[in-house]
mmCIF file of C-alpha atoms in Angstrom:
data_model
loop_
_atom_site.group_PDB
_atom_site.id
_atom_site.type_symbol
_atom_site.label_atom_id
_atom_site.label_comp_id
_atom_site.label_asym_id
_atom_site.label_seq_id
_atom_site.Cartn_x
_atom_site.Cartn_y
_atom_site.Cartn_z
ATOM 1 C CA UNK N 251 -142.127 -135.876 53.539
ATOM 2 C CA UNK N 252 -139.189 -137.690 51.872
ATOM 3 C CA UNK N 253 -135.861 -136.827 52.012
ATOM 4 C CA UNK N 254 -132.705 -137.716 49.818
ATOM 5 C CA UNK N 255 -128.888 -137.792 49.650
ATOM 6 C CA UNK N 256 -127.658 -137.695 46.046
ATOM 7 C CA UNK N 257 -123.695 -137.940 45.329
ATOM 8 C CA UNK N 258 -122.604 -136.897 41.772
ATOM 9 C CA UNK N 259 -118.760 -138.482 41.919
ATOM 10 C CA UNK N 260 -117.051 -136.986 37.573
ATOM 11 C CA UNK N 261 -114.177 -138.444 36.976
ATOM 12 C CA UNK N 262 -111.422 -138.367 34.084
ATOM 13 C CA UNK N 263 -110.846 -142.261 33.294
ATOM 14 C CA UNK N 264 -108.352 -143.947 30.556
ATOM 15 C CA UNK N 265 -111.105 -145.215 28.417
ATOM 16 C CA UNK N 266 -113.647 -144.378 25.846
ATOM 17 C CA UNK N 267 -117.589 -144.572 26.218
ATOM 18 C CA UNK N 268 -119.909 -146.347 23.700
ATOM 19 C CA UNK N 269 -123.369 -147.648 24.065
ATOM 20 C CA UNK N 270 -126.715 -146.599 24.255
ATOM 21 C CA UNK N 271 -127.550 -142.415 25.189
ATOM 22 C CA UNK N 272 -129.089 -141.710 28.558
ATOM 23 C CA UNK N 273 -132.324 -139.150 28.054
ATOM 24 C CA UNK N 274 -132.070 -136.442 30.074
ATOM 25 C CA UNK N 275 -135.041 -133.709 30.393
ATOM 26 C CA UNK N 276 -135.489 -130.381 31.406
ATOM 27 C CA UNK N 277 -139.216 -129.885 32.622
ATOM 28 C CA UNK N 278 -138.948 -125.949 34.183
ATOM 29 C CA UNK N 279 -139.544 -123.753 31.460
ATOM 30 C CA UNK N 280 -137.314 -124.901 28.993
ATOM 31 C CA UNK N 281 -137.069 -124.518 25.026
ATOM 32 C CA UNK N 282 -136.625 -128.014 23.389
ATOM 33 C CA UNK N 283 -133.126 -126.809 21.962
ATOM 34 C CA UNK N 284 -132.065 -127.005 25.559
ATOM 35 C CA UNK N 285 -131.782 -130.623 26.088
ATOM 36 C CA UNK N 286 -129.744 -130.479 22.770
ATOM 37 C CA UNK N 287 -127.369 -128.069 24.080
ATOM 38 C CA UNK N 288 -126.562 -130.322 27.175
ATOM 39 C CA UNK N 289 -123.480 -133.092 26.216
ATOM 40 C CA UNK N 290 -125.022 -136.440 25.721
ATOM 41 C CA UNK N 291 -124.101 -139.195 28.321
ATOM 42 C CA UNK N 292 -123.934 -142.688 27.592
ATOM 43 C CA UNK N 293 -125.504 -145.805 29.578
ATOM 44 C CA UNK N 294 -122.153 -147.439 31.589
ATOM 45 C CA UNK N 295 -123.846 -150.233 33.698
ATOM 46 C CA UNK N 296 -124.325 -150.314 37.326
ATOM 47 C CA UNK N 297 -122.554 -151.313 40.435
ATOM 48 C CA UNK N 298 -124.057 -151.827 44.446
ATOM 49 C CA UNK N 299 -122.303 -152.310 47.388
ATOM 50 C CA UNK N 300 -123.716 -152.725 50.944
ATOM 51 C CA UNK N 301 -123.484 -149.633 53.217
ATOM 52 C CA UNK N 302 -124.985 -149.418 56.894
ATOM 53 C CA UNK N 303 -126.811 -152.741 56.301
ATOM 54 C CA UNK N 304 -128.212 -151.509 53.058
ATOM 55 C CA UNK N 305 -127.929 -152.346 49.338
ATOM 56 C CA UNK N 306 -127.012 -149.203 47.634
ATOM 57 C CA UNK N 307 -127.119 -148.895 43.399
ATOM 58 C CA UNK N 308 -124.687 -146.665 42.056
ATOM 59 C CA UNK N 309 -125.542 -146.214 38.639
ATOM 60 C CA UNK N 310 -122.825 -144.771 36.158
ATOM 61 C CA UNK N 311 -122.533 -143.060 32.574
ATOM 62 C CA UNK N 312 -120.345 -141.697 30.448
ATOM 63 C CA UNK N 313 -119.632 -138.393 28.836
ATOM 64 C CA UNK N 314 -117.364 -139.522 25.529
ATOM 65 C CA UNK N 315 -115.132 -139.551 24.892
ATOM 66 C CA UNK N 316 -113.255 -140.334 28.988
ATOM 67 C CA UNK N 317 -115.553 -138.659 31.878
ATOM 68 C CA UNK N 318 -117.053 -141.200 33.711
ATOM 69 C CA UNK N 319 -120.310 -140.353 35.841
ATOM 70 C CA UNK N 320 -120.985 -142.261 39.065
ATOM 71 C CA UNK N 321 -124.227 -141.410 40.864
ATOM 72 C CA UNK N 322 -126.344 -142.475 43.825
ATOM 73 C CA UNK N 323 -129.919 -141.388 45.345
ATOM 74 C CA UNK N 324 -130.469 -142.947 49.292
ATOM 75 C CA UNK N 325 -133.179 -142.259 51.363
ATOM 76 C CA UNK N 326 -132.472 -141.034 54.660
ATOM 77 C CA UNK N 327 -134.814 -140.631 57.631
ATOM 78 C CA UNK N 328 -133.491 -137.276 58.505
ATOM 79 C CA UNK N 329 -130.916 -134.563 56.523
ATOM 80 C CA UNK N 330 -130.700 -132.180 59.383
ATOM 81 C CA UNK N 331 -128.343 -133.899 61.681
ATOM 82 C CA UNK N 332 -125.053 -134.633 62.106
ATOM 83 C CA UNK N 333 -124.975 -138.317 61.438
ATOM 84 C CA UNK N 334 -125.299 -137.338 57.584
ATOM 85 C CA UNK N 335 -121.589 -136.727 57.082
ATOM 86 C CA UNK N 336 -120.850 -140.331 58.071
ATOM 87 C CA UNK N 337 -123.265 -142.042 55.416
ATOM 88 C CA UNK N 338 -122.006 -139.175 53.130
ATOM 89 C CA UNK N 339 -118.407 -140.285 53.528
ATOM 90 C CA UNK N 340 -119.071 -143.747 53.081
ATOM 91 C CA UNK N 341 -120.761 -142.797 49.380
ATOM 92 C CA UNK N 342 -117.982 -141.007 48.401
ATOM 93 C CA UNK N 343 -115.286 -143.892 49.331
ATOM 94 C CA UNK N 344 -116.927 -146.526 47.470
ATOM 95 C CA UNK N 345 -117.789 -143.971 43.721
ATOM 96 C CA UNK N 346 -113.868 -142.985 44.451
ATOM 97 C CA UNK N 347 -113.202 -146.804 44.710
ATOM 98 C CA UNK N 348 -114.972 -146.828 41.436
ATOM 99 C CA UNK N 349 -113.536 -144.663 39.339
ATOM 100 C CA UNK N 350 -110.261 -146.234 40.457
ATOM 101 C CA UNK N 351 -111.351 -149.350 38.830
ATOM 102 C CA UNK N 352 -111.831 -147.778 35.171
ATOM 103 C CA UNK N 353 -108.804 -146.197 35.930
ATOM 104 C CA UNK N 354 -109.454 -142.863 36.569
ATOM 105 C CA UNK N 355 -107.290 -140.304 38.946
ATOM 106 C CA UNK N 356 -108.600 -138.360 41.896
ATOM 107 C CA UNK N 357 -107.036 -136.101 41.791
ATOM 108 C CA UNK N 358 -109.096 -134.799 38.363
ATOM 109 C CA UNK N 359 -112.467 -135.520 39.744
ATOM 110 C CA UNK N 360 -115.256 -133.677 41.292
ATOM 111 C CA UNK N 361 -117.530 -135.163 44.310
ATOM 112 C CA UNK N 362 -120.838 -133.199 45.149
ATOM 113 C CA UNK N 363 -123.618 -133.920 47.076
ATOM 114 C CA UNK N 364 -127.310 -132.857 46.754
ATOM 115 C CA UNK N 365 -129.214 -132.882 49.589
ATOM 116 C CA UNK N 366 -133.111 -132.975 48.339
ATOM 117 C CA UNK N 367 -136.441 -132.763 50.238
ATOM 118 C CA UNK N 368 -139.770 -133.467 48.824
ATOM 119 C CA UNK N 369 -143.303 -134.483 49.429
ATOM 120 C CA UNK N 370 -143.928 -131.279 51.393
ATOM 121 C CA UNK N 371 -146.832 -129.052 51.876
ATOM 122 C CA UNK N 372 -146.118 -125.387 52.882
ATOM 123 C CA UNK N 373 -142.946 -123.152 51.964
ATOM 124 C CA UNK N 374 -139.784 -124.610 51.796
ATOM 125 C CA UNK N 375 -138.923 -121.329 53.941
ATOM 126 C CA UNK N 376 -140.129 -123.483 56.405
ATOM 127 C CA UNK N 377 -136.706 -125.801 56.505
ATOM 128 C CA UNK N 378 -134.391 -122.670 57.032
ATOM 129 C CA UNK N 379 -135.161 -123.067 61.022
ATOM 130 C CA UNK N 380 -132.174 -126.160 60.351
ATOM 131 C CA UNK N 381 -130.137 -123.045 58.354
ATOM 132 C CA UNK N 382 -127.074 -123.769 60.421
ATOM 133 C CA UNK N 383 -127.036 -127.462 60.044
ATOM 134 C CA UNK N 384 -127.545 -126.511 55.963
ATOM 135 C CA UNK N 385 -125.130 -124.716 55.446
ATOM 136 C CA UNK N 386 -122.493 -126.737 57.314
ATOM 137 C CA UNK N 387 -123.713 -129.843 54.680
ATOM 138 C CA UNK N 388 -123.846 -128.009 52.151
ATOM 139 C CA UNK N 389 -119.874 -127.145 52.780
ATOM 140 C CA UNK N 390 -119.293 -130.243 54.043
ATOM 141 C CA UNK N 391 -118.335 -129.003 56.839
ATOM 142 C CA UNK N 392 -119.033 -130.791 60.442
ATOM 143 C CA UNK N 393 -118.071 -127.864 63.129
ATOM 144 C CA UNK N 394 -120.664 -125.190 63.727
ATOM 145 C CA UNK N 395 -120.461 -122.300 61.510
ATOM 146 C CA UNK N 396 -120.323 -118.229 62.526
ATOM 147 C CA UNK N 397 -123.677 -117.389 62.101
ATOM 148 C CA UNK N 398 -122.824 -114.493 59.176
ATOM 149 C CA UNK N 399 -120.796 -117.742 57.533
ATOM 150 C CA UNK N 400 -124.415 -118.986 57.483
ATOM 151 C CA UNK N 401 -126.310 -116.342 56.502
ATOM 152 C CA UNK N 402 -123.778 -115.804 53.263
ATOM 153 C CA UNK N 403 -124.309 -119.457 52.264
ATOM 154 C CA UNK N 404 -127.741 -119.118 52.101
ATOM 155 C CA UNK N 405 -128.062 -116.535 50.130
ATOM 156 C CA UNK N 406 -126.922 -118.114 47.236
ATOM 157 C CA UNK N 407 -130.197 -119.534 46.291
ATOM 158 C CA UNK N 408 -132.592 -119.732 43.340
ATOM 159 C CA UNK N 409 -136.765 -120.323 43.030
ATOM 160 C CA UNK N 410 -138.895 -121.438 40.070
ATOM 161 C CA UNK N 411 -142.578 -121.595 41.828
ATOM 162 C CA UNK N 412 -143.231 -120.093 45.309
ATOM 163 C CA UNK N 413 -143.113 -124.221 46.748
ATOM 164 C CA UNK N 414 -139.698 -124.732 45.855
ATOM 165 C CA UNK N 415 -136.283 -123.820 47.033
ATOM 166 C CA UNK N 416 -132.858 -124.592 46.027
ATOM 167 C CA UNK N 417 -129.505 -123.652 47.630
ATOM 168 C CA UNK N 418 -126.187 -123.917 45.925
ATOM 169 C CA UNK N 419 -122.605 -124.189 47.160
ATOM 170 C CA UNK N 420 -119.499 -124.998 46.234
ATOM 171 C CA UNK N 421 -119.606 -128.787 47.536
ATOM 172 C CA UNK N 422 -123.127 -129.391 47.722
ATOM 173 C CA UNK N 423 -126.615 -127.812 46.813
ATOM 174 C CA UNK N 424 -129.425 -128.620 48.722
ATOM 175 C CA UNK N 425 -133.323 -129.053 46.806
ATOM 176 C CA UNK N 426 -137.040 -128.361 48.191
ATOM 177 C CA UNK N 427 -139.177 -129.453 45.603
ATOM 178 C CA UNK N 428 -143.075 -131.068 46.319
ATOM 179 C CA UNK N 429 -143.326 -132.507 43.153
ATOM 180 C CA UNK N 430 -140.492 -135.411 43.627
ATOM 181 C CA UNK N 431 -140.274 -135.738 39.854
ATOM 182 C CA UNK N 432 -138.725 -132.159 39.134
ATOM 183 C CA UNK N 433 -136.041 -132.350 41.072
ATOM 184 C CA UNK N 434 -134.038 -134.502 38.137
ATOM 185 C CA UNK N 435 -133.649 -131.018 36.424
ATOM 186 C CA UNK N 436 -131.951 -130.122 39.604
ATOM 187 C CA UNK N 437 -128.976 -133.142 39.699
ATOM 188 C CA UNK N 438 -128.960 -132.750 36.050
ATOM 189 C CA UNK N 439 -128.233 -129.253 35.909
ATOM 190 C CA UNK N 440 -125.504 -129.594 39.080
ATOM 191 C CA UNK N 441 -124.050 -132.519 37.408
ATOM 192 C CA UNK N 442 -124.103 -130.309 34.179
ATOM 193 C CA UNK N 443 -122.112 -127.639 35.806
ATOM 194 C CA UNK N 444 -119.831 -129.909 37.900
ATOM 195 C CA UNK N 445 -119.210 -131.534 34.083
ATOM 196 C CA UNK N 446 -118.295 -128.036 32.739
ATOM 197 C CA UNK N 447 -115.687 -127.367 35.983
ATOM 198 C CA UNK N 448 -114.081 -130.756 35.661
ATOM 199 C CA UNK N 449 -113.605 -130.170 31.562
ATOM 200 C CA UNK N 450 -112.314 -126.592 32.299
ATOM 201 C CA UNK N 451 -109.511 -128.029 34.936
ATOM 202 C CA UNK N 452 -108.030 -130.685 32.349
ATOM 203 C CA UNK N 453 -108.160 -128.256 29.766
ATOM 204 C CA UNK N 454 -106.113 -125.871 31.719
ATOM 205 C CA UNK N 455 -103.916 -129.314 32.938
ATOM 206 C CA UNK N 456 -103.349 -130.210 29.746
ATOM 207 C CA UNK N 457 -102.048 -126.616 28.555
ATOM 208 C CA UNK N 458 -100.110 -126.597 31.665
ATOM 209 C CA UNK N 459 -97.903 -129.497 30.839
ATOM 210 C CA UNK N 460 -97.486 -128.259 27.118
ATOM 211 C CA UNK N 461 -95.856 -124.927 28.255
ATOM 212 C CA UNK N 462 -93.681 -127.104 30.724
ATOM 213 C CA UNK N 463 -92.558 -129.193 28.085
ATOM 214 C CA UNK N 464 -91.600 -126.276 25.760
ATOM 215 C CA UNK N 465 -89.457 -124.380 28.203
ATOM 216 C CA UNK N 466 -87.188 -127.939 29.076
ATOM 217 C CA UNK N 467 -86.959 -128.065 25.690
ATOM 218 C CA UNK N 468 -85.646 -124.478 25.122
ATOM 219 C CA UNK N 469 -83.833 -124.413 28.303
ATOM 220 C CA UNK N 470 -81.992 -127.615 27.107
ATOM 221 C CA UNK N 471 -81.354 -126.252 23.707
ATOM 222 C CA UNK N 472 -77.441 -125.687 23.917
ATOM 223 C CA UNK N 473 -73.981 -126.663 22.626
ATOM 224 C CA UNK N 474 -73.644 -130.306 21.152
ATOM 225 C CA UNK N 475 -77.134 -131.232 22.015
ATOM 226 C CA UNK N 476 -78.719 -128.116 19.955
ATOM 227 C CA UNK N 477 -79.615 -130.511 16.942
ATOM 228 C CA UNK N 478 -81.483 -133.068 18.904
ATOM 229 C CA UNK N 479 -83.380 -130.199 20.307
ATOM 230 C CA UNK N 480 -83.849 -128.799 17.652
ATOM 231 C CA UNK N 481 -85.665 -132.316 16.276
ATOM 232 C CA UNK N 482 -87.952 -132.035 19.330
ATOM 233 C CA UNK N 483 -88.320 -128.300 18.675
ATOM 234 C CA UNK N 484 -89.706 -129.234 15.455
ATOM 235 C CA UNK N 485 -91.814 -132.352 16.655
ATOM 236 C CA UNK N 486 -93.268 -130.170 19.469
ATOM 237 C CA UNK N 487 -93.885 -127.127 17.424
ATOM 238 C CA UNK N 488 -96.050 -129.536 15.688
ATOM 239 C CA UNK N 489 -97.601 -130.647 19.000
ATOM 240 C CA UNK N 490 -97.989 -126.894 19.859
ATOM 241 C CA UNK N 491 -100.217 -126.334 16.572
ATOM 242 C CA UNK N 492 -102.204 -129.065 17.414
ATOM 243 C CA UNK N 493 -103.001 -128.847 21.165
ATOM 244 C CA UNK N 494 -103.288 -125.081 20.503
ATOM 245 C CA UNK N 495 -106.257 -125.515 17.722
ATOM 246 C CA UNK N 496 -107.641 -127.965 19.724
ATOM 247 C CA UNK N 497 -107.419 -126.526 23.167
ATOM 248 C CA UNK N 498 -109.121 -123.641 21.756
ATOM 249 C CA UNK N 499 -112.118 -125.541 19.888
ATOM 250 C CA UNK N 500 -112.910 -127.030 23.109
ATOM 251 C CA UNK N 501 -113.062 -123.795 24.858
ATOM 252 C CA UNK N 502 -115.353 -122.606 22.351
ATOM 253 C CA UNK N 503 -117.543 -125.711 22.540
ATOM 254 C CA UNK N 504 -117.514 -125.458 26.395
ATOM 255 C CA UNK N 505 -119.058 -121.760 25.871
ATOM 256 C CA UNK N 506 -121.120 -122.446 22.964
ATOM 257 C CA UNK N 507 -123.169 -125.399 25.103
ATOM 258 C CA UNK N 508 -123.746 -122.951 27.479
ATOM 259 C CA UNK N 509 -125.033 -119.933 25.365
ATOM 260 C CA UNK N 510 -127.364 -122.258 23.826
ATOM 261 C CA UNK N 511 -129.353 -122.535 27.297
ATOM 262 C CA UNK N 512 -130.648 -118.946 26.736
ATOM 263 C CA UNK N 513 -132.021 -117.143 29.175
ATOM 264 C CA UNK N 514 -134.759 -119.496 30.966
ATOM 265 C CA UNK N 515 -134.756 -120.757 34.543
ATOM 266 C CA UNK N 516 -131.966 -123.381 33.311
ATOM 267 C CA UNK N 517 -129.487 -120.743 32.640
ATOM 268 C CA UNK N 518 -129.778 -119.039 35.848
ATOM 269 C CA UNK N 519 -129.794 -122.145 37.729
ATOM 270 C CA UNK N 520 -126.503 -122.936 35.925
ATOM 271 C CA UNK N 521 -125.471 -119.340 36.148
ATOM 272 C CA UNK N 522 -125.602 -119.426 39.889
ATOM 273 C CA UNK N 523 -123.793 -122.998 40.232
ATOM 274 C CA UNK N 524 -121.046 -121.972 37.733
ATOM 275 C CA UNK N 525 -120.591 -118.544 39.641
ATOM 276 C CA UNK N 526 -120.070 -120.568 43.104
ATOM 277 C CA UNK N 527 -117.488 -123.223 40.948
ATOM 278 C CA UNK N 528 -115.339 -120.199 39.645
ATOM 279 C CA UNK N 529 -115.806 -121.619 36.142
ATOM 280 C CA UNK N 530 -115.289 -118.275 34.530
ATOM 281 C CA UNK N 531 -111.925 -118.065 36.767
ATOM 282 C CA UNK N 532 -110.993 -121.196 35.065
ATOM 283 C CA UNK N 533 -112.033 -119.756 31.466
ATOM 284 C CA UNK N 534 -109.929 -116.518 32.214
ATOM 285 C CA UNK N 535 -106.666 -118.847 32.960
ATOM 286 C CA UNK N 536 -107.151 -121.241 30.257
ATOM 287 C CA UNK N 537 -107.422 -118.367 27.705
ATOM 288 C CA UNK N 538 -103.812 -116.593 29.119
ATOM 289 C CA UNK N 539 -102.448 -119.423 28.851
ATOM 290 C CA UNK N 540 -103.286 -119.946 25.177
ATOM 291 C CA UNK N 541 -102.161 -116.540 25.018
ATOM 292 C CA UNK N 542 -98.679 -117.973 26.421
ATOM 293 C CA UNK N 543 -98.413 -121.277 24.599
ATOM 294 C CA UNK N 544 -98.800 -118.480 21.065
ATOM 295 C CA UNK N 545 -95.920 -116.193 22.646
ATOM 296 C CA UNK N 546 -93.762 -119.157 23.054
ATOM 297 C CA UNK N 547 -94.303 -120.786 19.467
ATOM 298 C CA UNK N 548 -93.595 -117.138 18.030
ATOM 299 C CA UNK N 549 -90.301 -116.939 20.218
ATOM 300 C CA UNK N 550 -89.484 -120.529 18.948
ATOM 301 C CA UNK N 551 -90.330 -120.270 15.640
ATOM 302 C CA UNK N 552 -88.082 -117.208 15.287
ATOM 303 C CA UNK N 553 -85.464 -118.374 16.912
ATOM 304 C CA UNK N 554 -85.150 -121.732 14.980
ATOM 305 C CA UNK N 555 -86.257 -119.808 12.125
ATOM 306 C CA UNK N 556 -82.719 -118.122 13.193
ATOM 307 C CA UNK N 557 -80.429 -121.088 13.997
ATOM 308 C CA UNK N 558 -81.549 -122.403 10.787
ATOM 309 C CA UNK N 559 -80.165 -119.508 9.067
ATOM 310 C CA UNK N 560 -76.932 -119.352 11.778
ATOM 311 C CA UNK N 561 -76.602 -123.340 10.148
ATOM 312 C CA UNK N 562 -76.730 -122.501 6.552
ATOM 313 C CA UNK N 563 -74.404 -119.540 6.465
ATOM 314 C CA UNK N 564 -71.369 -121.763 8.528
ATOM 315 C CA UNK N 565 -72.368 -124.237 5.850
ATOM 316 C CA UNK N 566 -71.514 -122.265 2.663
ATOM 317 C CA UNK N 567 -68.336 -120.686 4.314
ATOM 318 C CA UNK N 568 -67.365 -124.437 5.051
ATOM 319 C CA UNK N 569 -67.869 -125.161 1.537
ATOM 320 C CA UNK N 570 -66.384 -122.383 0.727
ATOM 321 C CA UNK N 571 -63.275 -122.938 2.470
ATOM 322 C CA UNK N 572 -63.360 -126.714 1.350
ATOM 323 C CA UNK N 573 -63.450 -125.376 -2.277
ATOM 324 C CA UNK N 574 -60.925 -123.017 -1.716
ATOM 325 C CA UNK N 575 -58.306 -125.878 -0.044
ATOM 326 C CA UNK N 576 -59.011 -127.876 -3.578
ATOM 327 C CA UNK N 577 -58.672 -125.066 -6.078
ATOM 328 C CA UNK N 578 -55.018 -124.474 -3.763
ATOM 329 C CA UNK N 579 -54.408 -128.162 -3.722
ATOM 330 C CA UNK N 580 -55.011 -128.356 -7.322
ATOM 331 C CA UNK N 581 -52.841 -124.866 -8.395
ATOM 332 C CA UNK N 582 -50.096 -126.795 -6.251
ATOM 333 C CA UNK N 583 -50.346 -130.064 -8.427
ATOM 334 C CA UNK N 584 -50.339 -128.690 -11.469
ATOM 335 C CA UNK N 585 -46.858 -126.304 -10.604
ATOM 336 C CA UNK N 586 -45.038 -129.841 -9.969
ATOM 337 C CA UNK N 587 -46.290 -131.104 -13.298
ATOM 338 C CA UNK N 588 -45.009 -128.229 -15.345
ATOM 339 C CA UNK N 589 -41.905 -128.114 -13.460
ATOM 340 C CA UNK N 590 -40.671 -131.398 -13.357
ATOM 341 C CA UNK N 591 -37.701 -132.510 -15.135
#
């Protein structure tokens, strides 16, 4: 029997990803427009580091055009004990310390760990006598859980042939697969969905700081700074259009991807990961916030539409009045010319 700890460490980094494309397959019953439909990732490099008195090879790839991928497999002598959560911290320091160096923030990254057995004979029903140690990994969590905490975690689960198992959570999935080989499916479809969760959270970041941006600039909108604002209004209305147009062809490329994966064991392995990762949560606040950021420009647009008009009709009675102070100043001129001596 072998037995694995992979980390999957997605990051947002500051730049963009060229070289040659990574190949990833989909053996499990899978129509060759699948692979198509999953975003292409790009060959990065490779970095090691020594942890526990061992070499470890973290190997990383991009997703263009800015999410790096940093991933690691170790062998372990034994998942279903406690001393996991220290080698599992130490992986995750040194992919964080990674992503630092192409300049990525933590704070828009996603860590998960796969926990993957293999070279088995028999069930993997067989592993659930460790079901309280499994779950607790699998929510990276290292005090013992209520057994009904346990029993819910398990449940979310998912089987292809009657020798396999896999069990998905929210920070880490855990795969019982004989056939070593098959489990790349597995990380690839995790990874795929951890991918789709990361994308969805700087989407909705992104819209975030748009709608923040509008409301300074209408709250700030007043008295002798109104025509400066206004400038930015304009500039920003601009910005509004574009961030809008895109924000939404990204959405619709995030979904599309997805549909594309049909309705073969791949979609309802990614189905089940995405339900535990509250992606369509995500979708449901990116979309009212689009909804927002197209209330605002109409409120804007009306209202400068407005000022605009507020502008032009002090204008004309300006020149109006200016006018009618020459045609006076002239009427005035012309009575001492004819009535001079």
């Amino acid at each position: 029997m072998k037995q694995q700890l992979c980390i999957i460490f997605l990051g947002e980094v500051r730049v963009e990803f060229q070289g040659e494309v990574f190949q990833q397959q989909l053996v499990k019953s899978a129509p060759s427009y699948v692979v198509k439909a999953i975003p292409a990732q790009v060959i990065v490099g490779q970095e090691t580091a020594e942890i526990d008195g061992r070499e470890i090879v973290f190997h990383l790839r991009g997703y263009p055009p800015d999410i790096l991928l940093i991933q690691c497999v170790v062998d372990v002598e034994n998942l279903f004990q406690p001393d996991i959560f220290n080698l599992e911290a130490k992986l995750n320091v040194q992919v964080q310390t990674i992503l630092k160096e192409y300049g990525g923030d933590i704070d828009y990254s996603e860590d998960y760990s796969i926990f993957i057995v293999t070279d088995y004979e028999g069930e993997p029903e067989q592993f659930l006598e460790h079901a309280p140690i499994i779950a607790s990994l699998l929510k990276s969590e290292r005090m013992e859980l209520d057994p009904k905490e346990v029993d819910y975690t398990l449940k979310a689960q998912i089987k292809y042939a009657k020798n396999d198992l896999t069990i998905i959570d929210w920070d880490g999935a855990i795969v019982f697969d004989p056939v070593p080989a098959d489990t790349a499916e597995d990380i690839e479809l995790l990874t795929l969905a951890n991918l789709q969760l990361l994308r969805h959270r700087i989407l909705d970041r992104q819209l975030e700081e748009q709608l923040r941006q509008m409301s300074n600039i209408v709250l700030e909108r007043t008295g002798r700074n109104m025509l400066i604002a206004d400038r930015q209004l304009v500039n920003n209305l601009k910005e509004i259009i574009r961030i809008r147009m895109s924000s939404i062809s990204q959405l619709q490329r995030l979904e599309r991807d997805i549909k594309l994966i049909g309705d073969w064991y791949s979609a309802r392995y990614y189905d089940l990961a995405s339900n535990k990762f509250k992606i369509e949560e995500w979708r449901k606040a990116i979309r009212s916030k689009l909804e927002s950021l197209e209330d605002i420009y109409a409120v804007i647009a009306e209202n400068f539409s407005v000022s605009a008009k507020h502008r032009a009709e002090w204008a004309q009675i300006i020149a109006f009045f200016i006018l009618q102070v020459g045609w006076f100043i002239i009427i005035i001129l012309e009575f001492f010319y004819f009535t001079r001596d």
